[in-house]
Short mmCIF file of C-alpha atoms and ligand atoms in Angstrom, two decimals:
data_model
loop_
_atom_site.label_atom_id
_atom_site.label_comp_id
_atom_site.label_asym_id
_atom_site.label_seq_id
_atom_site.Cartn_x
_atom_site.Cartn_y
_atom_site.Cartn_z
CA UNK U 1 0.00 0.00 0.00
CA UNK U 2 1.15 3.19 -1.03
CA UNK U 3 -0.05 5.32 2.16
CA UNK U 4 2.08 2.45 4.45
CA UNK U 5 5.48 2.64 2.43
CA UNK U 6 5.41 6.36 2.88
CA UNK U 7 5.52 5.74 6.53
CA UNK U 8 8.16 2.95 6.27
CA UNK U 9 10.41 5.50 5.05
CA UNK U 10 10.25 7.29 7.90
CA UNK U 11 11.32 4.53 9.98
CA UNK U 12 15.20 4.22 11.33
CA UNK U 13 16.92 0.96 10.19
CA UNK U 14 17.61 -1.68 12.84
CA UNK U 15 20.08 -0.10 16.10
CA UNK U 16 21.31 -1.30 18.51
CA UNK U 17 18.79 -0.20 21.80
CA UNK U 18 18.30 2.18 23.94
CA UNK U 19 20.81 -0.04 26.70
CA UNK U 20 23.20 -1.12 24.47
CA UNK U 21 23.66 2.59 23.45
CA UNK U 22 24.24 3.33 27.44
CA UNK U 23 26.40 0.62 27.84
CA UNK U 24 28.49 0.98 24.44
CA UNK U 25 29.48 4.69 25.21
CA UNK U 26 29.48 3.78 28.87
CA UNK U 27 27.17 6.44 29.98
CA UNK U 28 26.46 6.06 33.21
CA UNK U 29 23.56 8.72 34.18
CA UNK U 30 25.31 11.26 36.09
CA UNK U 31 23.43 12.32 39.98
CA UNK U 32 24.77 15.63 39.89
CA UNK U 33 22.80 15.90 36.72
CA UNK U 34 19.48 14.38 37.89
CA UNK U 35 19.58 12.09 34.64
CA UNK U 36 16.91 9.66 34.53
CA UNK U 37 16.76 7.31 31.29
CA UNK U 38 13.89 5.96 29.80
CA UNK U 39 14.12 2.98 28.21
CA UNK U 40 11.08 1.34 27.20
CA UNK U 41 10.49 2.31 23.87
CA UNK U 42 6.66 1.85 24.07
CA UNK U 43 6.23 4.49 26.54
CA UNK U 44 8.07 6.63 25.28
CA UNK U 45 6.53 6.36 22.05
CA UNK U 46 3.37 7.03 24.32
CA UNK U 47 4.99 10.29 25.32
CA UNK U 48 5.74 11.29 22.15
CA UNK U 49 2.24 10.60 20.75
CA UNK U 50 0.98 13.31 22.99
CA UNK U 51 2.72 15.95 20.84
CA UNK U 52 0.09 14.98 17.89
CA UNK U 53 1.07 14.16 14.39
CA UNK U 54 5.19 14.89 13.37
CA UNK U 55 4.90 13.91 9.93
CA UNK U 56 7.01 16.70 8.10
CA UNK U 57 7.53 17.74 11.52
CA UNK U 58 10.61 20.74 12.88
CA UNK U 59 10.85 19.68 16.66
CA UNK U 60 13.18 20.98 18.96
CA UNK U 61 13.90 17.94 21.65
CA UNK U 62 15.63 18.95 25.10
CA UNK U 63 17.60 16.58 26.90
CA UNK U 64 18.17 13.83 24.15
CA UNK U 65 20.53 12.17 26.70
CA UNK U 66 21.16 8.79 24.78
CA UNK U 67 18.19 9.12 22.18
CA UNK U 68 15.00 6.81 23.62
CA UNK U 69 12.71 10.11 22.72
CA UNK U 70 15.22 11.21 19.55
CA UNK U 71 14.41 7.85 17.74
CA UNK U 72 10.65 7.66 18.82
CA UNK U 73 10.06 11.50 17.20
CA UNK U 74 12.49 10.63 14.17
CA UNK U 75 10.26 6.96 13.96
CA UNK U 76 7.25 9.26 14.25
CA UNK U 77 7.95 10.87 10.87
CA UNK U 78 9.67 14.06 12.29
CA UNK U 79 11.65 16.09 9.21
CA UNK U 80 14.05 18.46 10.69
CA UNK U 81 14.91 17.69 14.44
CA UNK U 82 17.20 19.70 16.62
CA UNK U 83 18.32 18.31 19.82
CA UNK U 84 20.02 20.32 22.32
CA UNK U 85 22.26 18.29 25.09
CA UNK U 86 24.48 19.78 28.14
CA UNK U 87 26.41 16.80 28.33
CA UNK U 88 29.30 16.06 25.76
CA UNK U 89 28.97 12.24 26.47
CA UNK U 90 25.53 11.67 24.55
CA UNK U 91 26.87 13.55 21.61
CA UNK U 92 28.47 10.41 19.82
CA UNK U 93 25.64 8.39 20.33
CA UNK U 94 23.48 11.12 18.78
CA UNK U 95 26.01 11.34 15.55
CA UNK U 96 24.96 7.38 15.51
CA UNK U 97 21.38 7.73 15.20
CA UNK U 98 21.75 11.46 13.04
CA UNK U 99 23.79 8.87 10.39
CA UNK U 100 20.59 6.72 10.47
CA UNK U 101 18.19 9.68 9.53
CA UNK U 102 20.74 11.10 6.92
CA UNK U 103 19.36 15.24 6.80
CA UNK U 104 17.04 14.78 9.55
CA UNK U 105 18.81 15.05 12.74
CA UNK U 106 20.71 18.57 13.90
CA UNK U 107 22.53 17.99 17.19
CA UNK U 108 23.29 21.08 19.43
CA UNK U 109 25.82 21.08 22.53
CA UNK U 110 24.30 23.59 24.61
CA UNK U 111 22.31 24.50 27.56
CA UNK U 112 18.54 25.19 26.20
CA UNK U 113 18.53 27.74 29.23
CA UNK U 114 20.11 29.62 26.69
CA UNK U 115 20.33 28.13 23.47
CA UNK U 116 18.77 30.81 20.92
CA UNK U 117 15.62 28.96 19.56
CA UNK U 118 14.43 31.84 17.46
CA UNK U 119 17.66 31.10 15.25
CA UNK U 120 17.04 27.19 15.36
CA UNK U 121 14.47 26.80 12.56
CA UNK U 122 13.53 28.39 9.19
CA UNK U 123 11.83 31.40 9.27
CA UNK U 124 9.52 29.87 6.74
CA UNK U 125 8.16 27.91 8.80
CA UNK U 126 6.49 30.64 10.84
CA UNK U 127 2.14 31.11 11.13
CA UNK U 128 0.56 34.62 12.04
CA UNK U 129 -0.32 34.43 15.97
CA UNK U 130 -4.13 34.01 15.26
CA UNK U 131 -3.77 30.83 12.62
CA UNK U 132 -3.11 27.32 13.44
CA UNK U 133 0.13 26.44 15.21
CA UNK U 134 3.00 26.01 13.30
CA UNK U 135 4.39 22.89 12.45
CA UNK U 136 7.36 22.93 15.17
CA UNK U 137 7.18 21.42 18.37
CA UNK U 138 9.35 21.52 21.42
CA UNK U 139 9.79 17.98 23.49
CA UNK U 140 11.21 16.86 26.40
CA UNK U 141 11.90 14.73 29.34
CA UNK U 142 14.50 17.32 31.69
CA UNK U 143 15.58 17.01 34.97
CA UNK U 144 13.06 18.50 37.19
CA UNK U 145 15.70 21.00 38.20
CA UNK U 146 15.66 22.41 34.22
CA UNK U 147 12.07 21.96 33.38
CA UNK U 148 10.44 24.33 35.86
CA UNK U 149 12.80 27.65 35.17
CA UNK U 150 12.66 26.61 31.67
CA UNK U 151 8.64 26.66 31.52
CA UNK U 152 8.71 30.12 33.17
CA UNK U 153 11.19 31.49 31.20
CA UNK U 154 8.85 30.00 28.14
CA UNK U 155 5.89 31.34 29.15
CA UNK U 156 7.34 34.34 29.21
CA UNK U 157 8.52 34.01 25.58
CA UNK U 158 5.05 33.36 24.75
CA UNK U 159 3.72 36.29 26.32
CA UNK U 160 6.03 38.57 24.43
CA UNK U 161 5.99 36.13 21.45
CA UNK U 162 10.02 35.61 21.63
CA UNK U 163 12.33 32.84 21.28
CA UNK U 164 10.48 29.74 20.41
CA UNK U 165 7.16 31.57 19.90
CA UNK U 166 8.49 33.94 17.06
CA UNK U 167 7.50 31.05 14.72
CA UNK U 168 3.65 31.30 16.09
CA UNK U 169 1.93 29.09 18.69
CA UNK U 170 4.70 26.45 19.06
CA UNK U 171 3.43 23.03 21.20
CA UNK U 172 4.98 21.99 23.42
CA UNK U 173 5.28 18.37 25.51
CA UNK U 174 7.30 18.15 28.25
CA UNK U 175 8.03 16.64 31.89
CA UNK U 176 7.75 17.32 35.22
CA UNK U 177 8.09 16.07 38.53
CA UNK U 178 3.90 14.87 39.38
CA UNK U 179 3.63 17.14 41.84
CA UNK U 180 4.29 20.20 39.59
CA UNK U 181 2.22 18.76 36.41
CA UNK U 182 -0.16 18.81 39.20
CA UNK U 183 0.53 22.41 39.89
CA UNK U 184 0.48 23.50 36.26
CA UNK U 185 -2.89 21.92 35.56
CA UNK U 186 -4.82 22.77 38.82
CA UNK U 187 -8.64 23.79 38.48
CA UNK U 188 -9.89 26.85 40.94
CA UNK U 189 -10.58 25.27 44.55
CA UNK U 190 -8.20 22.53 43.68
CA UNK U 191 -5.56 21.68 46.76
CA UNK U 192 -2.79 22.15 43.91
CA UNK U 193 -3.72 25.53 42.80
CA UNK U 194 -0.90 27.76 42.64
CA UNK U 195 0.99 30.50 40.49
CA UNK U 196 2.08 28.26 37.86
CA UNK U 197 -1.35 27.16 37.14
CA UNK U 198 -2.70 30.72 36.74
CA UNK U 199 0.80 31.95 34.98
CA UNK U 200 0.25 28.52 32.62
CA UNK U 201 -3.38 28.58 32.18
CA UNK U 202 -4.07 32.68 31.07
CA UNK U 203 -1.18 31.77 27.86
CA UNK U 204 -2.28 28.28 27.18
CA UNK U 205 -4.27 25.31 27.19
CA UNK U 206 -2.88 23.22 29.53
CA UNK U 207 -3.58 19.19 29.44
CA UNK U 208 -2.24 16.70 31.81
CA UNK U 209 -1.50 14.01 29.51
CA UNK U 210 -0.47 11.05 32.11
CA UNK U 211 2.01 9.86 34.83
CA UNK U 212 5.21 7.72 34.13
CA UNK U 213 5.57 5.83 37.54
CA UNK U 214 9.17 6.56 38.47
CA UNK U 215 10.28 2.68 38.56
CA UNK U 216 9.85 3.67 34.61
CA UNK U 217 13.47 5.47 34.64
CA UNK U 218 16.85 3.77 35.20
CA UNK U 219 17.80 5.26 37.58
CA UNK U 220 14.58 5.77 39.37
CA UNK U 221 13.51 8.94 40.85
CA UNK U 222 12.26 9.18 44.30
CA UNK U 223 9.26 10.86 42.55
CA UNK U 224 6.56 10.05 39.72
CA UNK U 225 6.33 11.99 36.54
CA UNK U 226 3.33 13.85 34.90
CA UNK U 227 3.59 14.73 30.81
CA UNK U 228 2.03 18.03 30.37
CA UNK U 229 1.25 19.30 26.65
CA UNK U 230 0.90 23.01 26.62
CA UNK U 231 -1.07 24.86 23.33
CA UNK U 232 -0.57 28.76 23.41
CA UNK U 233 -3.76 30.66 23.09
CA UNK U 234 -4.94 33.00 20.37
CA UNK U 235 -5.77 35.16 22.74
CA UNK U 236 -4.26 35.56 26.38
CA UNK U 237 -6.39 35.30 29.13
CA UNK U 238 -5.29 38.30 31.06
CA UNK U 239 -3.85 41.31 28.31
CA UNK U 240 -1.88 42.76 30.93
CA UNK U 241 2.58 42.47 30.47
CA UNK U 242 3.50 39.31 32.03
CA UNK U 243 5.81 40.71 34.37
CA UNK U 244 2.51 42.92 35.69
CA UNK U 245 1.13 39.42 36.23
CA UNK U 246 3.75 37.74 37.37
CA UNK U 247 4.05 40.47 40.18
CA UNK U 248 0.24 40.42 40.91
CA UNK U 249 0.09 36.56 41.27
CA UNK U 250 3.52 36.57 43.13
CA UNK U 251 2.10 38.45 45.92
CA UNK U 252 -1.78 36.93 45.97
CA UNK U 253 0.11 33.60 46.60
CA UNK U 254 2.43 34.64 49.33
CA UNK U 255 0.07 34.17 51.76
CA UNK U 256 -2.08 31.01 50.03
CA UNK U 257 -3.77 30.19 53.36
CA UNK U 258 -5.59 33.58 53.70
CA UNK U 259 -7.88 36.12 52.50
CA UNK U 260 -6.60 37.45 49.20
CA UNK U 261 -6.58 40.38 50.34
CA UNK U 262 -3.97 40.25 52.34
CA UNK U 263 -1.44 39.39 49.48
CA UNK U 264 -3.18 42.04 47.62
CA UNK U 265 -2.39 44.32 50.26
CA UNK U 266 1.48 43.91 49.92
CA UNK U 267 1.59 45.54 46.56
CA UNK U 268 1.02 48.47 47.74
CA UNK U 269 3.90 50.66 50.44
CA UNK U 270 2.40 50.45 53.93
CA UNK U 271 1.24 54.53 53.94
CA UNK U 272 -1.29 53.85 51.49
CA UNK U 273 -1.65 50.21 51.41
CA UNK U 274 -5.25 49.75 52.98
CA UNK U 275 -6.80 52.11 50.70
CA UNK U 276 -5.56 51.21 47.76
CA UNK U 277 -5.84 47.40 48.27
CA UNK U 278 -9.18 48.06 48.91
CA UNK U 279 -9.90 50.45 45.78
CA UNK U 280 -8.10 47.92 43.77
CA UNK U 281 -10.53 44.77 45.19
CA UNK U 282 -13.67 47.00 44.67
CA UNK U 283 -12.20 48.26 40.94
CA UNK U 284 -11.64 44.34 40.20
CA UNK U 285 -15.34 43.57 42.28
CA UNK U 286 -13.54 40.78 43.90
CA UNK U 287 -14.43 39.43 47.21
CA UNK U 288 -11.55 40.24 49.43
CA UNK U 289 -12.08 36.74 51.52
CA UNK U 290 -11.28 34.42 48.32
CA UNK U 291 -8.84 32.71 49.34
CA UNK U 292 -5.83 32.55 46.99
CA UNK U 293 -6.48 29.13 45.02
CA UNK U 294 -10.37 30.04 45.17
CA UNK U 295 -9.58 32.71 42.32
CA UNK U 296 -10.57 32.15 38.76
CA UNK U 297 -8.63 33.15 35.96
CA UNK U 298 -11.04 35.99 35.23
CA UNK U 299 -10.58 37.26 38.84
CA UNK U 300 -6.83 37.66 38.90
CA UNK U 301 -7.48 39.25 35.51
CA UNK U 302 -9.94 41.73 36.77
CA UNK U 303 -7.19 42.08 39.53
CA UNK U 304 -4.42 42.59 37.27
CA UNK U 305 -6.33 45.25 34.82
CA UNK U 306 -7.24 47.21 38.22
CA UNK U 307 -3.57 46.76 40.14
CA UNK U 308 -2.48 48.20 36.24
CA UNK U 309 -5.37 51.44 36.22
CA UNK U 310 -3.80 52.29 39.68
CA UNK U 311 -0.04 51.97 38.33
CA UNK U 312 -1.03 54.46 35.68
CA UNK U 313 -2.25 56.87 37.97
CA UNK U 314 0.81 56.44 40.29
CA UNK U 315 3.76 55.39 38.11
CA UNK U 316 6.30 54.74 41.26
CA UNK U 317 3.78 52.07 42.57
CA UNK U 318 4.71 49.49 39.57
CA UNK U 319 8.66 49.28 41.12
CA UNK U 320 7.22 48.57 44.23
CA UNK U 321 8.27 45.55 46.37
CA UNK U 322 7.08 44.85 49.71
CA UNK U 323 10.05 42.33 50.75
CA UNK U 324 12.60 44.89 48.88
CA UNK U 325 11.12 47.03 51.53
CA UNK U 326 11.00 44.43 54.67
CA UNK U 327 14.65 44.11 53.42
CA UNK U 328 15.89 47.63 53.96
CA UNK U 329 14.03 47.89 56.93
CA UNK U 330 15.76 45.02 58.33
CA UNK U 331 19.13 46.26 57.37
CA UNK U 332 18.49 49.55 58.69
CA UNK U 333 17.80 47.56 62.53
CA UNK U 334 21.03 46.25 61.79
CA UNK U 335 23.39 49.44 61.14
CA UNK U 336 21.83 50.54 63.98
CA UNK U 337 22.08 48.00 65.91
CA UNK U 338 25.68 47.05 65.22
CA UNK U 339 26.52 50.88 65.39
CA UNK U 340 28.85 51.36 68.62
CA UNK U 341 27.96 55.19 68.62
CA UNK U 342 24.33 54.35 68.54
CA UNK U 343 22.36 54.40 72.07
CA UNK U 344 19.14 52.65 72.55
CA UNK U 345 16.35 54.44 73.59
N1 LIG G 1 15.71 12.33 27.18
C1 LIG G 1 16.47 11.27 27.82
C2 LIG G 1 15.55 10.19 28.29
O1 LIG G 1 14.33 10.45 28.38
O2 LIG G 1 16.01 9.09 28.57
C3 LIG G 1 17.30 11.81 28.96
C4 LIG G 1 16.53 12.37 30.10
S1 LIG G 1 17.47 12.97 31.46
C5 LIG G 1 16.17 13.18 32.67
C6 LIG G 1 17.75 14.69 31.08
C7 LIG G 1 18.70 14.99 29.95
O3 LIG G 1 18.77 16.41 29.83
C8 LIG G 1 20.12 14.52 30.19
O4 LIG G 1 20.62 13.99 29.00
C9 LIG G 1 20.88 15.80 30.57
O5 LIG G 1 22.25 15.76 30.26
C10 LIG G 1 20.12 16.83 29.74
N2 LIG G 1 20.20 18.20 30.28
C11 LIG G 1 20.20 18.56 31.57
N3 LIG G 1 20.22 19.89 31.70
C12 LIG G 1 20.23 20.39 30.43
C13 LIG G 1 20.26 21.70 29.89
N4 LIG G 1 20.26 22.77 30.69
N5 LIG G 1 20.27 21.85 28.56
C14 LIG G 1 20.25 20.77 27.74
N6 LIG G 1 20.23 19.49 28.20
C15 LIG G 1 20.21 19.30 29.52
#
């Protein structure tokens, strides 16, 4: 059949697996580095299935490590796919499986903490904002350490439509420890509900896609994993800059056992912080004794657009930090304090 011999071709030629590669280049997963290898090839064909169709495929993979996900998203018909890897070990058993896909594997040694995406793929490749995503996705399974700066750092990118997100509304599938999957896909009320799942959930869809028990990695973790596959939206649920956001969430969640308004309160300097947490609660018409994870995404957006209407009316309020402030304050006690000239009263 015609349609099945186009996806033969697709297919690597026999290699040796996953453990032979680990035990031919003697690459022994590294502590320090929190590697974890997967090995079973169904799963991680599972994993990679949650990215949706690669046929013709540009994917950026993070973490190749030695290739269990590289040869599932080449196998899955991938075209053009970049892999960036920290550690110079894993390169030469990348340059084995890049000889088996002759044009169709790029490998990068790099940190992807800083690796330039928005110079990784054709710009022809790139889809206005409002259209269909382009055909580029990002996967990965990264130490937990990596994966939760990284995801920040990315949503921020998609917010301002930078690095990865130049090219349009790049997908993305990647891993994380359960407990912050958890975190990123929380519902309002949930136990879970946190910053990351309002900083995830006003820039994309977020869908928990499932949980890799950690006996599933050599070596195992002391935790289980949760896949997570992330779709930016057209349109952002809150229009406000993320670092506005960031700043109003950051301080709502300080204090995630109490009123909100309490949190609320902080972003404001202490001469004028009852009255203006309060005009910026009635502005927003939020009920100042929602507690922090009771909050919808419309309420922290109503919170954000009124915490910005107040910032325009009182520019200096924007640079304003309450622990910057508790910081000073507590370093002022200590000249004092440590001052021999200075007498107590
Ligand atoms: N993807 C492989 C797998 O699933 O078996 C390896 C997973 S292991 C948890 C994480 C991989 O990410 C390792 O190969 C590690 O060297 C790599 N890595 C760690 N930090 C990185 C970084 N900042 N940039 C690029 N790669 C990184």
């Amino acid at each position: 059949m015609a349609a099945s011999g186009k996806v033969a071709s697709f297919r690597l030629p026999p290699l040796p697996t996953i453990g032979e590669v680990i035990k031919l280049y003697n690459l022994r997963a590294e502590k320090q580095l929190s590697q974890n290898f997967l090995l079973d090839m169904k799963l991680i064909d599972k994993l990679v299935r949650q990215a949706g169709s690669l046929k013709g495929a540009h994917v950026c993979e993070v973490g190749p490590g030695p290739g269990g996900l590289t040869r599932s998203i080449l196998n899955a018909g991938a075209k053009d796919l970049l892999v960036v890897e920290k550690d110079t070990r894993f390169i030469p058993g990348l340059k084995l499986l890049s000889e088996a896909a002759p044009g169709r594997l790029r490998i990068i040694h790099g940190d992807i903490l800083t690796y330039r995406m928005d110079r990784g793929f054709p710009l022809n490749i790139t889809k206005p904002w409002e259209h269909d995503p382009p055909n580029l996705h990002i996967i990965g399974n990264l130490p937990f350490s990596v994966a939760t700066p990284l995801i920040i750092k990315w949503l921020e990118s998609m917010a301002n439509r930078t690095g990865p997100f130049m090219y349009g509304r790049t997908r993305l599938t990647l891993t994380f420890q359960k407990e912050v999957a958890e975190r990123l896909t929380a519902s309002t009320g949930s136990r879970q509900r946190s910053r990351l799942s309002i900083m995830a959930q006003y820039l994309c869809t977020v869908r928990s896609c499932f949980t890799i028990p950690g006996r599933a990695f050599v070596p195992k973790p002391e935790v289980d994993v949760g896949v997570v596959h992330f779709t930016p939206l057209v349109q952002p649920q809150i229009q406000q800059p993320f670092k506005l956001v960031e700043k109003v969430v950051r301080n709502i969640f300080q204090f995630r056992r109490k009123y909100c308004r309490k949190g609320i309160e902080m972003l404001f300097p202490e001469a004028c912080r009852l009255e203006l947490a309060e005009e910026m609660m009635r502005r927003a018409d939020v009920d100042p004794t929602l507690r922090p994870t009771e909050l919808t995404i419309p309420h922290v957006r109503a919170l954000a657009d009124a915490y910005a209407h107040l910032c325009t009316k009182e520019p200096s309020l924007i640079t304003y930090e309450f622990r910057e402030e508790l910081r000073l304050k507590h370093l002022d006690v200590l000249i004092l304090t440590s001052d021999p000239t200075h007498i107590a009263p």
